[in-house]
PDB file of C-alpha atoms in Angstrom:
ATOM      1  CA  MET A 351      57.653 -42.440  54.978  1.00 45.00           C
ATOM      2  CA  LYS A 352      53.881 -43.483  54.863  1.00 39.00           C
ATOM      3  CA  LEU A 353      52.983 -39.748  53.769  1.00 37.00           C
ATOM      4  CA  PHE A 354      55.778 -39.973  51.172  1.00 37.00           C
ATOM      5  CA  LEU A 355      54.209 -43.169  49.555  1.00 39.00           C
ATOM      6  CA  PHE A 356      50.739 -41.643  49.734  1.00 37.00           C
ATOM      7  CA  TYR A 357      51.853 -38.739  47.524  1.00 38.00           C
ATOM      8  CA  MET A 358      53.632 -40.821  45.365  1.00 41.00           C
ATOM      9  CA  PHE A 359      50.771 -43.224  45.080  1.00 38.00           C
ATOM     10  CA  SER A 360      48.196 -40.288  44.660  1.00 42.00           C
ATOM     11  CA  ALA A 361      50.520 -38.709  41.698  1.00 41.00           C
ATOM     12  CA  PHE A 362      50.361 -41.836  39.950  1.00 38.00           C
ATOM     13  CA  LEU A 363      46.756 -41.870  39.947  1.00 39.00           C
ATOM     14  CA  LEU A 364      45.595 -38.601  38.874  1.00 38.00           C
ATOM     15  CA  THR A 365      48.367 -38.527  35.713  1.00 39.00           C
ATOM     16  CA  PRO A 366      46.429 -41.074  33.589  1.00 39.00           C
ATOM     17  CA  CYS A 367      43.468 -39.568  35.181  1.00 38.00           C
ATOM     18  CA  PHE A 368      44.356 -35.923  33.600  1.00 36.00           C
ATOM     19  CA  SER A 369      45.514 -36.748  30.468  1.00 38.00           C
ATOM     20  CA  GLN A 370      42.185 -38.939  30.024  1.00 34.00           C
ATOM     21  CA  ASN A 371      40.008 -36.021  30.844  1.00 41.00           C
ATOM     22  CA  MET A 372      42.052 -33.548  28.652  1.00 42.00           C
ATOM     23  CA  ARG A 373      41.106 -35.714  25.601  1.00 40.00           C
ATOM     24  CA  SER A 374      43.203 -33.741  23.327  1.00 42.00           C
ATOM     25  CA  SER A 375      46.196 -33.806  20.914  1.00 41.00           C
ATOM     26  CA  LEU A 376      48.862 -31.589  20.011  1.00 42.00           C
ATOM     27  CA  SER A 377      50.721 -31.101  16.603  1.00 41.00           C
ATOM     28  CA  SER A 378      53.033 -28.557  15.696  1.00 39.00           C
ATOM     29  CA  SER A 379      52.644 -27.823  11.544  1.00 39.00           C
ATOM     30  CA  SER A 380      56.356 -27.010  11.057  1.00 38.00           C
ATOM     31  CA  ALA A 381      57.237 -30.309  11.408  1.00 34.00           C
ATOM     32  CA  LYS A 382      57.463 -32.608   8.112  1.00 31.00           C
ATOM     33  CA  PHE A 383      55.149 -34.757   9.568  1.00 29.00           C
ATOM     34  CA  GLN A 384      52.303 -34.602  12.202  1.00 33.00           C
ATOM     35  CA  THR A 385      52.216 -36.482  15.386  1.00 31.00           C
ATOM     36  CA  SER A 386      48.964 -36.770  18.055  1.00 35.00           C
ATOM     37  CA  ARG A 387      49.353 -37.593  21.429  1.00 34.00           C
ATOM     38  CA  THR A 388      48.084 -36.994  24.649  1.00 39.00           C
ATOM     39  CA  VAL A 389      48.691 -33.717  25.965  1.00 44.00           C
ATOM     40  CA  THR A 390      50.187 -33.315  29.729  1.00 44.00           C
ATOM     41  CA  THR A 391      51.262 -30.643  31.527  1.00 41.00           C
ATOM     42  CA  ALA A 392      54.493 -30.121  30.237  1.00 34.00           C
ATOM     43  CA  ASP A 393      52.933 -29.615  26.795  1.00 47.00           C
ATOM     44  CA  MET A 394      51.389 -26.790  27.880  1.00 48.00           C
ATOM     45  CA  PHE A 395      53.622 -24.555  30.398  1.00 38.00           C
ATOM     46  CA  PRO A 396      54.755 -22.055  30.304  1.00 50.00           C
ATOM     47  CA  ASP A 397      53.488 -20.468  27.012  1.00 63.00           C
ATOM     48  CA  GLU A 398      50.345 -21.566  25.633  1.00 66.00           C
ATOM     49  CA  ALA A 399      48.064 -21.960  29.385  1.00 68.00           C
ATOM     50  CA  PHE A 400      48.823 -22.348  32.966  1.00 65.00           C
ATOM     51  CA  GLN A 401      46.435 -23.855  35.487  1.00 64.00           C
ATOM     52  CA  LYS A 402      44.168 -22.168  37.750  1.00 66.00           C
ATOM     53  CA  ARG A 403      41.620 -23.913  40.622  1.00 58.00           C
ATOM     54  CA  LEU A 404      37.922 -23.430  39.614  1.00 54.00           C
ATOM     55  CA  TYR A 405      36.490 -21.978  42.900  1.00 45.00           C
ATOM     56  CA  ASN A 406      32.955 -21.692  41.936  1.00 51.00           C
ATOM     57  CA  LYS A 407      32.072 -23.920  39.110  1.00 45.00           C
ATOM     58  CA  GLU A 408      28.302 -23.254  39.083  1.00 42.00           C
ATOM     59  CA  ASP A 409      28.786 -18.977  37.932  1.00 49.00           C
ATOM     60  CA  GLY A 410      28.699 -19.992  34.730  1.00 52.00           C
ATOM     61  CA  SER A 411      26.718 -16.800  33.710  1.00 79.00           C
ATOM     62  CA  ARG A 412      30.008 -15.115  32.951  1.00 88.00           C
ATOM     63  CA  TYR A 413      30.853 -17.611  30.285  1.00 92.00           C
ATOM     64  CA  LEU A 414      29.824 -17.836  26.514  1.00 94.00           C
ATOM     65  CA  TYR A 415      28.428 -21.019  26.239  1.00 93.00           C
ATOM     66  CA  ASP A 416      25.697 -22.674  28.738  1.00 89.00           C
ATOM     67  CA  THR A 417      27.767 -26.092  28.670  1.00 89.00           C
ATOM     68  CA  TRP A 418      31.664 -26.844  28.111  1.00 88.00           C
ATOM     69  CA  ASP A 419      30.881 -29.971  26.249  1.00 91.00           C
ATOM     70  CA  ARG A 420      32.502 -28.309  22.565  1.00 92.00           C
ATOM     71  CA  THR A 421      34.898 -29.815  20.291  1.00 92.00           C
ATOM     72  CA  SER A 422      37.704 -27.187  19.257  1.00 94.00           C
ATOM     73  CA  LYS A 423      40.664 -26.765  18.005  1.00 94.00           C
ATOM     74  CA  ILE A 424      43.316 -23.815  19.114  1.00 94.00           C
ATOM     75  CA  ILE A 425      45.858 -22.800  16.643  1.00 94.00           C
ATOM     76  CA  PHE A 426      48.928 -20.708  18.290  1.00 93.00           C
ATOM     77  CA  SER A 427      51.121 -18.341  17.205  1.00 91.00           C
ATOM     78  CA  ASN A 428      54.217 -20.372  17.449  1.00 90.00           C
ATOM     79  CA  GLY A 429      52.557 -23.347  14.783  1.00 90.00           C
ATOM     80  CA  LYS A 430      50.873 -25.281  17.543  1.00 89.00           C
ATOM     81  CA  GLU A 431      47.438 -27.144  17.205  1.00 89.00           C
ATOM     82  CA  LEU A 432      45.542 -28.355  20.407  1.00 89.00           C
ATOM     83  CA  LYS A 433      42.605 -30.009  19.684  1.00 89.00           C
ATOM     84  CA  LEU A 434      40.062 -30.579  22.504  1.00 89.00           C
ATOM     85  CA  LYS A 435      36.311 -31.844  23.543  1.00 89.00           C
ATOM     86  CA  ASN A 436      35.807 -29.028  26.091  1.00 89.00           C
ATOM     87  CA  ILE A 437      36.238 -25.469  25.887  1.00 92.00           C
ATOM     88  CA  ASN A 438      34.083 -21.665  27.117  1.00 93.00           C
ATOM     89  CA  PHE A 439      35.048 -18.216  26.684  1.00 95.00           C
ATOM     90  CA  ASN A 440      35.093 -16.093  29.659  1.00 93.00           C
ATOM     91  CA  LEU A 441      33.570 -12.917  28.688  1.00 93.00           C
ATOM     92  CA  LYS A 442      34.596 -11.291  31.563  1.00 90.00           C
ATOM     93  CA  GLU A 443      38.357 -12.180  31.447  1.00 91.00           C
ATOM     94  CA  ASN A 444      38.571 -12.173  27.713  1.00 93.00           C
ATOM     95  CA  ARG A 445      39.656 -15.473  27.612  1.00 93.00           C
ATOM     96  CA  PHE A 446      39.294 -19.553  26.308  1.00 94.00           C
ATOM     97  CA  GLU A 447      39.747 -21.722  29.390  1.00 90.00           C
ATOM     98  CA  THR A 448      39.392 -25.573  29.465  1.00 88.00           C
ATOM     99  CA  GLU A 449      38.410 -27.640  32.059  1.00 82.00           C
ATOM    100  CA  THR A 450      40.745 -30.968  33.192  1.00 72.00           C
ATOM    101  CA  LEU A 451      39.745 -32.932  36.449  1.00 63.00           C
ATOM    102  CA  GLY A 452      36.467 -30.987  37.031  1.00 59.00           C
ATOM    103  CA  ASP A 453      37.719 -28.613  39.807  1.00 66.00           C
ATOM    104  CA  THR A 454      40.583 -26.958  37.553  1.00 76.00           C
ATOM    105  CA  LEU A 455      41.062 -24.930  34.919  1.00 81.00           C
ATOM    106  CA  PHE A 456      43.613 -24.661  31.785  1.00 84.00           C
ATOM    107  CA  ILE A 457      43.331 -20.566  30.998  1.00 87.00           C
ATOM    108  CA  PHE A 458      45.047 -20.483  27.460  1.00 90.00           C
ATOM    109  CA  ASN A 459      47.299 -17.252  27.375  1.00 89.00           C
ATOM    110  CA  ASN A 460      46.012 -14.982  25.119  1.00 89.00           C
ATOM    111  CA  GLU A 461      49.190 -13.226  23.474  1.00 90.00           C
ATOM    112  CA  LYS A 462      49.729 -17.327  22.345  1.00 91.00           C
ATOM    113  CA  VAL A 463      46.237 -17.944  20.902  1.00 94.00           C
ATOM    114  CA  LYS A 464      46.195 -16.719  17.419  1.00 95.00           C
ATOM    115  CA  MET A 465      42.907 -18.680  16.478  1.00 96.00           C
ATOM    116  CA  VAL A 466      40.047 -20.594  17.889  1.00 97.00           C
ATOM    117  CA  TYR A 467      37.573 -23.229  16.085  1.00 97.00           C
ATOM    118  CA  THR A 468      34.617 -24.692  17.761  1.00 95.00           C
ATOM    119  CA  SER A 469      32.180 -26.898  16.330  1.00 92.00           C
ATOM    120  CA  THR A 470      30.021 -23.888  15.972  1.00 92.00           C
ATOM    121  CA  GLU A 471      31.862 -20.692  15.791  1.00 95.00           C
ATOM    122  CA  THR A 472      35.068 -19.458  14.496  1.00 97.00           C
ATOM    123  CA  PHE A 473      37.577 -16.888  16.445  1.00 98.00           C
ATOM    124  CA  ILE A 474      39.999 -14.675  15.084  1.00 97.00           C
ATOM    125  CA  LYS A 475      42.605 -12.316  17.554  1.00 96.00           C
ATOM    126  CA  MET A 476      42.002  -8.754  16.193  1.00 96.00           C
ATOM    127  CA  TYR A 477      42.855  -5.509  17.883  1.00 94.00           C
ATOM    128  CA  ASN A 478      39.613  -3.922  19.363  1.00 95.00           C
ATOM    129  CA  PRO A 479      39.130  -0.175  18.875  1.00 94.00           C
ATOM    130  CA  LYS A 480      36.597  -0.077  21.685  1.00 92.00           C
ATOM    131  CA  THR A 481      38.583  -1.875  24.285  1.00 91.00           C
ATOM    132  CA  ARG A 482      42.149  -0.779  22.795  1.00 92.00           C
ATOM    133  CA  GLU A 483      43.085  -4.145  23.437  1.00 92.00           C
ATOM    134  CA  ALA A 484      43.702  -7.615  21.682  1.00 94.00           C
ATOM    135  CA  GLY A 485      40.296  -9.223  21.508  1.00 95.00           C
ATOM    136  CA  PHE A 486      38.465 -12.369  20.000  1.00 97.00           C
ATOM    137  CA  PHE A 487      36.462 -11.688  16.755  1.00 98.00           C
ATOM    138  CA  GLU A 488      34.078 -13.990  15.100  1.00 97.00           C
ATOM    139  CA  PRO A 489      33.571 -13.250  11.214  1.00 97.00           C
ATOM    140  CA  MET A 490      30.358 -12.699  10.035  1.00 97.00           C
ATOM    141  CA  LEU A 491      30.931 -11.644   6.275  1.00 96.00           C
ATOM    142  CA  GLU A 492      33.902 -11.074   4.503  1.00 95.00           C
ATOM    143  CA  LEU A 493      33.186  -9.765   1.089  1.00 96.00           C
ATOM    144  CA  ASN A 494      35.137  -7.650  -1.193  1.00 95.00           C
ATOM    145  CA  LYS A 495      34.136  -4.194  -0.116  1.00 95.00           C
ATOM    146  CA  VAL A 496      32.895  -4.716   2.994  1.00 96.00           C
ATOM    147  CA  SER A 497      33.575  -7.202   6.187  1.00 97.00           C
ATOM    148  CA  LEU A 498      31.650  -7.716   9.224  1.00 97.00           C
ATOM    149  CA  PHE A 499      32.616  -9.117  12.426  1.00 98.00           C
ATOM    150  CA  LYS A 500      30.847  -9.965  16.160  1.00 97.00           C
ATOM    151  CA  VAL A 501      32.601  -9.591  19.405  1.00 97.00           C
ATOM    152  CA  PRO A 502      30.923 -11.644  22.228  1.00 95.00           C
ATOM    153  CA  GLU A 503      30.841  -9.293  25.459  1.00 94.00           C
ATOM    154  CA  LEU A 504      29.414  -9.149  28.902  1.00 90.00           C
ATOM    155  CA  HIS A 505      27.463  -6.579  30.265  1.00 88.00           C
ATOM    156  CA  ILE A 506      27.480  -6.081  34.217  1.00 85.00           C
ATOM    157  CA  VAL A 507      25.113  -4.057  36.601  1.00 86.00           C
ATOM    158  CA  LYS A 508      26.520  -4.287  39.728  1.00 85.00           C
ATOM    159  CA  GLY A 509      24.452  -5.304  42.764  1.00 85.00           C
ATOM    160  CA  VAL A 510      22.527  -2.541  44.919  1.00 87.00           C
ATOM    161  CA  LEU A 511      23.248  -2.243  48.712  1.00 87.00           C
ATOM    162  CA  ASN A 512      20.149  -2.573  51.002  1.00 87.00           C
ATOM    163  CA  PRO A 513      20.402  -0.099  53.417  1.00 87.00           C
ATOM    164  CA  LEU A 514      17.822  -1.862  56.172  1.00 88.00           C
ATOM    165  CA  THR A 515      19.750  -5.768  55.465  1.00 87.00           C
ATOM    166  CA  GLN A 516      23.244  -4.152  54.597  1.00 87.00           C
ATOM    167  CA  GLU A 517      22.843  -7.245  52.057  1.00 88.00           C
ATOM    168  CA  THR A 518      24.202  -6.284  48.592  1.00 87.00           C
ATOM    169  CA  THR A 519      22.197  -8.158  45.319  1.00 85.00           C
ATOM    170  CA  PRO A 520      23.989 -10.027  42.968  1.00 83.00           C
ATOM    171  CA  ASP A 521      25.641  -8.591  40.155  1.00 82.00           C
ATOM    172  CA  VAL A 522      23.863  -8.669  36.777  1.00 84.00           C
ATOM    173  CA  LEU A 523      25.261 -10.507  34.350  1.00 85.00           C
ATOM    174  CA  THR A 524      23.907 -10.437  30.569  1.00 88.00           C
ATOM    175  CA  ARG A 525      25.737 -12.101  27.409  1.00 91.00           C
ATOM    176  CA  ILE A 526      25.507  -8.880  24.274  1.00 93.00           C
ATOM    177  CA  SER A 527      27.664  -8.720  21.329  1.00 95.00           C
ATOM    178  CA  THR A 528      28.955  -5.841  19.613  1.00 96.00           C
ATOM    179  CA  TYR A 529      29.355  -5.152  16.123  1.00 97.00           C
ATOM    180  CA  PHE A 530      32.516  -4.046  14.046  1.00 98.00           C
ATOM    181  CA  TYR A 531      32.858  -3.366   9.962  1.00 97.00           C
ATOM    182  CA  SER A 532      35.494  -2.922   8.145  1.00 96.00           C
ATOM    183  CA  LYS A 533      35.373  -0.984   4.117  1.00 93.00           C
ATOM    184  CA  ASN A 534      38.024  -1.327   1.510  1.00 90.00           C
ATOM    185  CA  ASP A 535      40.108  -3.175   3.984  1.00 85.00           C
ATOM    186  CA  SER A 536      40.414  -0.089   6.517  1.00 89.00           C
ATOM    187  CA  ASN A 537      40.602  -0.120  10.110  1.00 93.00           C
ATOM    188  CA  LEU A 538      38.073  -1.805  11.919  1.00 95.00           C
ATOM    189  CA  GLU A 539      35.071   0.530  13.220  1.00 95.00           C
ATOM    190  CA  GLU A 540      32.205  -0.334  16.054  1.00 96.00           C
ATOM    191  CA  LEU A 541      28.876  -0.607  14.211  1.00 97.00           C
ATOM    192  CA  LYS A 542      25.560   0.000  16.027  1.00 95.00           C
ATOM    193  CA  LEU A 543      22.776  -1.568  14.917  1.00 95.00           C
ATOM    194  CA  LYS A 544      20.070   1.450  14.514  1.00 96.00           C
ATOM    195  CA  LYS A 545      19.171   3.082  11.272  1.00 96.00           C
ATOM    196  CA  LYS A 546      20.718   6.083  11.590  1.00 95.00           C
ATOM    197  CA  HIS A 547      24.110   4.639  12.118  1.00 96.00           C
ATOM    198  CA  ILE A 548      23.859   2.173   9.584  1.00 97.00           C
ATOM    199  CA  LEU A 549      22.646   4.560   6.991  1.00 96.00           C
ATOM    200  CA  LYS A 550      25.496   6.791   7.363  1.00 95.00           C
ATOM    201  CA  THR A 551      28.039   3.894   7.526  1.00 95.00           C
ATOM    202  CA  PHE A 552      26.925   3.475   3.937  1.00 95.00           C
ATOM    203  CA  SER A 553      26.232   7.044   3.289  1.00 94.00           C
ATOM    204  CA  ASP A 554      28.015   6.735  -0.314  1.00 94.00           C
ATOM    205  CA  LYS A 555      24.516   4.117  -1.345  1.00 95.00           C
ATOM    206  CA  LYS A 556      22.374   5.812   1.408  1.00 95.00           C
ATOM    207  CA  ASN A 557      19.246   5.642  -0.539  1.00 96.00           C
ATOM    208  CA  GLU A 558      19.811   2.441  -2.322  1.00 97.00           C
ATOM    209  CA  ILE A 559      20.093   0.912   1.343  1.00 97.00           C
ATOM    210  CA  SER A 560      17.163   2.348   2.471  1.00 96.00           C
ATOM    211  CA  THR A 561      14.983   1.232  -0.182  1.00 97.00           C
ATOM    212  CA  PHE A 562      16.381  -1.932  -0.455  1.00 97.00           C
ATOM    213  CA  VAL A 563      15.155  -2.483   3.678  1.00 97.00           C
ATOM    214  CA  LYS A 564      12.037  -0.935   3.026  1.00 96.00           C
ATOM    215  CA  ASP A 565      11.222  -3.104   0.090  1.00 97.00           C
ATOM    216  CA  ASN A 566      12.445  -6.396   1.781  1.00 97.00           C
ATOM    217  CA  LYS A 567      10.390  -5.233   5.171  1.00 97.00           C
ATOM    218  CA  LEU A 568      14.444  -5.799   6.972  1.00 97.00           C
ATOM    219  CA  ASP A 569      14.762  -4.580  10.241  1.00 97.00           C
ATOM    220  CA  TYR A 570      18.016  -2.728  11.349  1.00 97.00           C
ATOM    221  CA  GLU A 571      18.405  -4.281  14.423  1.00 95.00           C
ATOM    222  CA  SER A 572      18.315  -7.735  13.364  1.00 96.00           C
ATOM    223  CA  GLU A 573      22.084  -9.520  13.024  1.00 96.00           C
ATOM    224  CA  GLU A 574      20.293 -11.707  10.144  1.00 96.00           C
ATOM    225  CA  ASP A 575      19.151  -8.421   8.058  1.00 97.00           C
ATOM    226  CA  LEU A 576      22.601  -6.793   8.914  1.00 97.00           C
ATOM    227  CA  ILE A 577      23.924  -9.802   6.972  1.00 97.00           C
ATOM    228  CA  LYS A 578      21.596  -9.021   4.275  1.00 97.00           C
ATOM    229  CA  ILE A 579      22.228  -5.020   4.145  1.00 97.00           C
ATOM    230  CA  PHE A 580      25.872  -5.699   4.031  1.00 97.00           C
ATOM    231  CA  THR A 581      25.770  -8.571   1.382  1.00 97.00           C
ATOM    232  CA  TYR A 582      23.523  -5.892  -0.943  1.00 97.00           C
ATOM    233  CA  TYR A 583      25.878  -2.779  -0.192  1.00 97.00           C
ATOM    234  CA  ASP A 584      28.528  -5.359  -1.503  1.00 96.00           C
ATOM    235  CA  SER A 585      26.796  -5.960  -4.686  1.00 96.00           C
ATOM    236  CA  LEU A 586      26.183  -2.182  -5.912  1.00 94.00           C
TER     237      LEU A 586
END
């Protein structure tokens, strides 16, 4: 009996704590009026997200952001909108996650997520021709003739076994970006930030692009200069 009362008391304490830590609101665009209230576990299961224990909170290298404090809004395919004050993107698992009680994560179902807005970026779910599965793309440019997107990824160098100590060094995880482009609303293609590849991409204006880069002292491997090259091409 005492054990039962203990569980009931614990549940009573955890429920408001969970709601407070989520600090979010759920709304439906299909409704004629918009309601805003605290999100609970029942709101999120079973379609939008599932709960998982966070075992190694210190392993932040697999995440896009160094910190979790970032306002965001997730738009789901069913029209629901979820506003959060903490979010991160798991590069290794290709999914968005949010912390709740400090040692627990909510992992959002990629099949249900349509778009994610953060305080610094916008992500759109699209088909990734490189991985042949859905991924989250950050639009960098959407012009008349060309569009440019960036995809955050994780480069992993596996640890090496020391034959003397029989210990394996930790994996080395590095955050990288992969770029994709589309010309005249065609399918996405990967773009390598190399002179040869970029000039081949714009082969119809190869000479003009080459001259533009040279005159303006641009770098083909610079993201900032890549945007200038795309913008110039679109103006031709």
